[in-house]
XYZ file of C-alpha atoms in Angstrom:
98
model
C 25.283 -2.804 1.861
C 23.852 -6.092 3.095
C 20.267 -4.898 2.454
C 20.875 -4.321 -1.276
C 19.295 -0.878 -1.280
C 15.990 -2.316 -0.055
C 15.347 -4.738 -2.920
C 16.763 -7.741 -1.068
C 14.918 -9.919 1.392
C 17.536 -10.419 4.114
C 15.296 -12.483 6.432
C 13.619 -14.552 3.680
C 10.037 -13.611 4.536
C 7.402 -12.341 2.095
C 8.490 -8.672 2.309
C 11.491 -6.936 0.745
C 13.766 -4.988 3.045
C 12.269 -1.732 1.677
C 8.710 -2.943 2.410
C 9.791 -3.805 5.959
C 11.247 -0.313 6.373
C 7.952 1.219 5.204
C 5.947 -1.031 7.581
C 8.402 -0.278 10.437
C 9.194 -3.956 10.910
C 12.619 -5.606 11.292
C 14.189 -6.692 7.968
C 16.506 -9.152 9.733
C 13.707 -10.988 11.592
C 11.293 -13.149 9.568
C 8.814 -13.129 12.484
C 8.530 -9.327 12.304
C 5.937 -8.130 9.818
C 2.721 -6.231 9.306
C -0.167 -8.462 10.334
C -3.903 -8.013 10.010
C -5.352 -9.466 13.206
C -9.025 -9.443 12.231
C -11.485 -8.354 9.574
C -15.058 -7.954 10.764
C -17.877 -7.497 8.264
C -21.290 -7.115 9.887
C -22.933 -3.703 9.370
C -19.582 -2.163 8.491
C -16.095 -3.425 7.728
C -13.455 -3.127 10.464
C -9.801 -3.962 9.953
C -7.782 -4.676 13.132
C -3.968 -4.698 13.095
C -0.877 -3.943 15.163
C 0.308 -0.420 14.413
C 3.580 1.428 14.790
C 3.657 4.749 16.653
C 6.065 6.045 13.996
C 3.747 5.374 11.028
C 0.402 6.661 9.721
C -2.289 4.418 8.229
C -4.993 4.770 5.585
C -7.800 2.422 4.569
C -8.309 1.909 0.823
C -11.000 -0.052 -1.026
C -11.497 -1.450 -4.512
C -14.347 -3.233 -6.288
C -11.792 -5.298 -8.219
C -8.863 -6.822 -6.325
C -7.162 -7.861 -9.587
C -6.211 -4.568 -11.192
C -9.013 -2.361 -9.953
C -8.685 1.239 -8.834
C -8.045 1.694 -5.111
C -9.422 4.749 -3.309
C -9.273 6.060 0.248
C -12.288 5.139 2.356
C -13.979 8.259 3.753
C -11.819 10.145 6.221
C -9.627 7.134 6.986
C -6.371 8.594 5.756
C -3.174 9.455 7.603
C -4.367 8.040 10.928
C -1.443 8.115 13.410
C -0.391 4.699 14.676
C -0.712 4.020 18.387
C 2.062 1.471 18.844
C -0.612 -1.091 19.721
C -3.771 -2.637 18.308
C -5.589 -0.270 15.959
C -8.958 -0.440 14.154
C -9.995 1.267 10.926
C -13.714 1.015 10.105
C -15.427 1.619 6.774
C -18.868 2.914 7.704
C -20.183 2.720 4.142
C -22.875 0.114 3.492
C -21.480 -3.371 3.053
C -22.633 -4.781 -0.299
C -24.990 -7.753 -0.106
C -23.363 -11.095 -0.819
C -24.648 -13.082 -3.756
């Protein structure tokens, strides 16, 4: 098939066809992709993104972005998408910046 079983990148963007299927984006349109709209870090950390009504979302965190262990943040797992803008907020204390 023209999608190569999901390992190809038909539209030449940064996501494989399989990753686009998982994100519920269009593998033949380079402008279609998962996009984080905003990250707000004040007293908590809020991630804002466009969601798909046919997907569920979880927020994960890690102390080490280069090979660290990722874990689900609180109860923020399997949140149904709305088909519009969605926010996931980590209410744990935000570490002080050095």
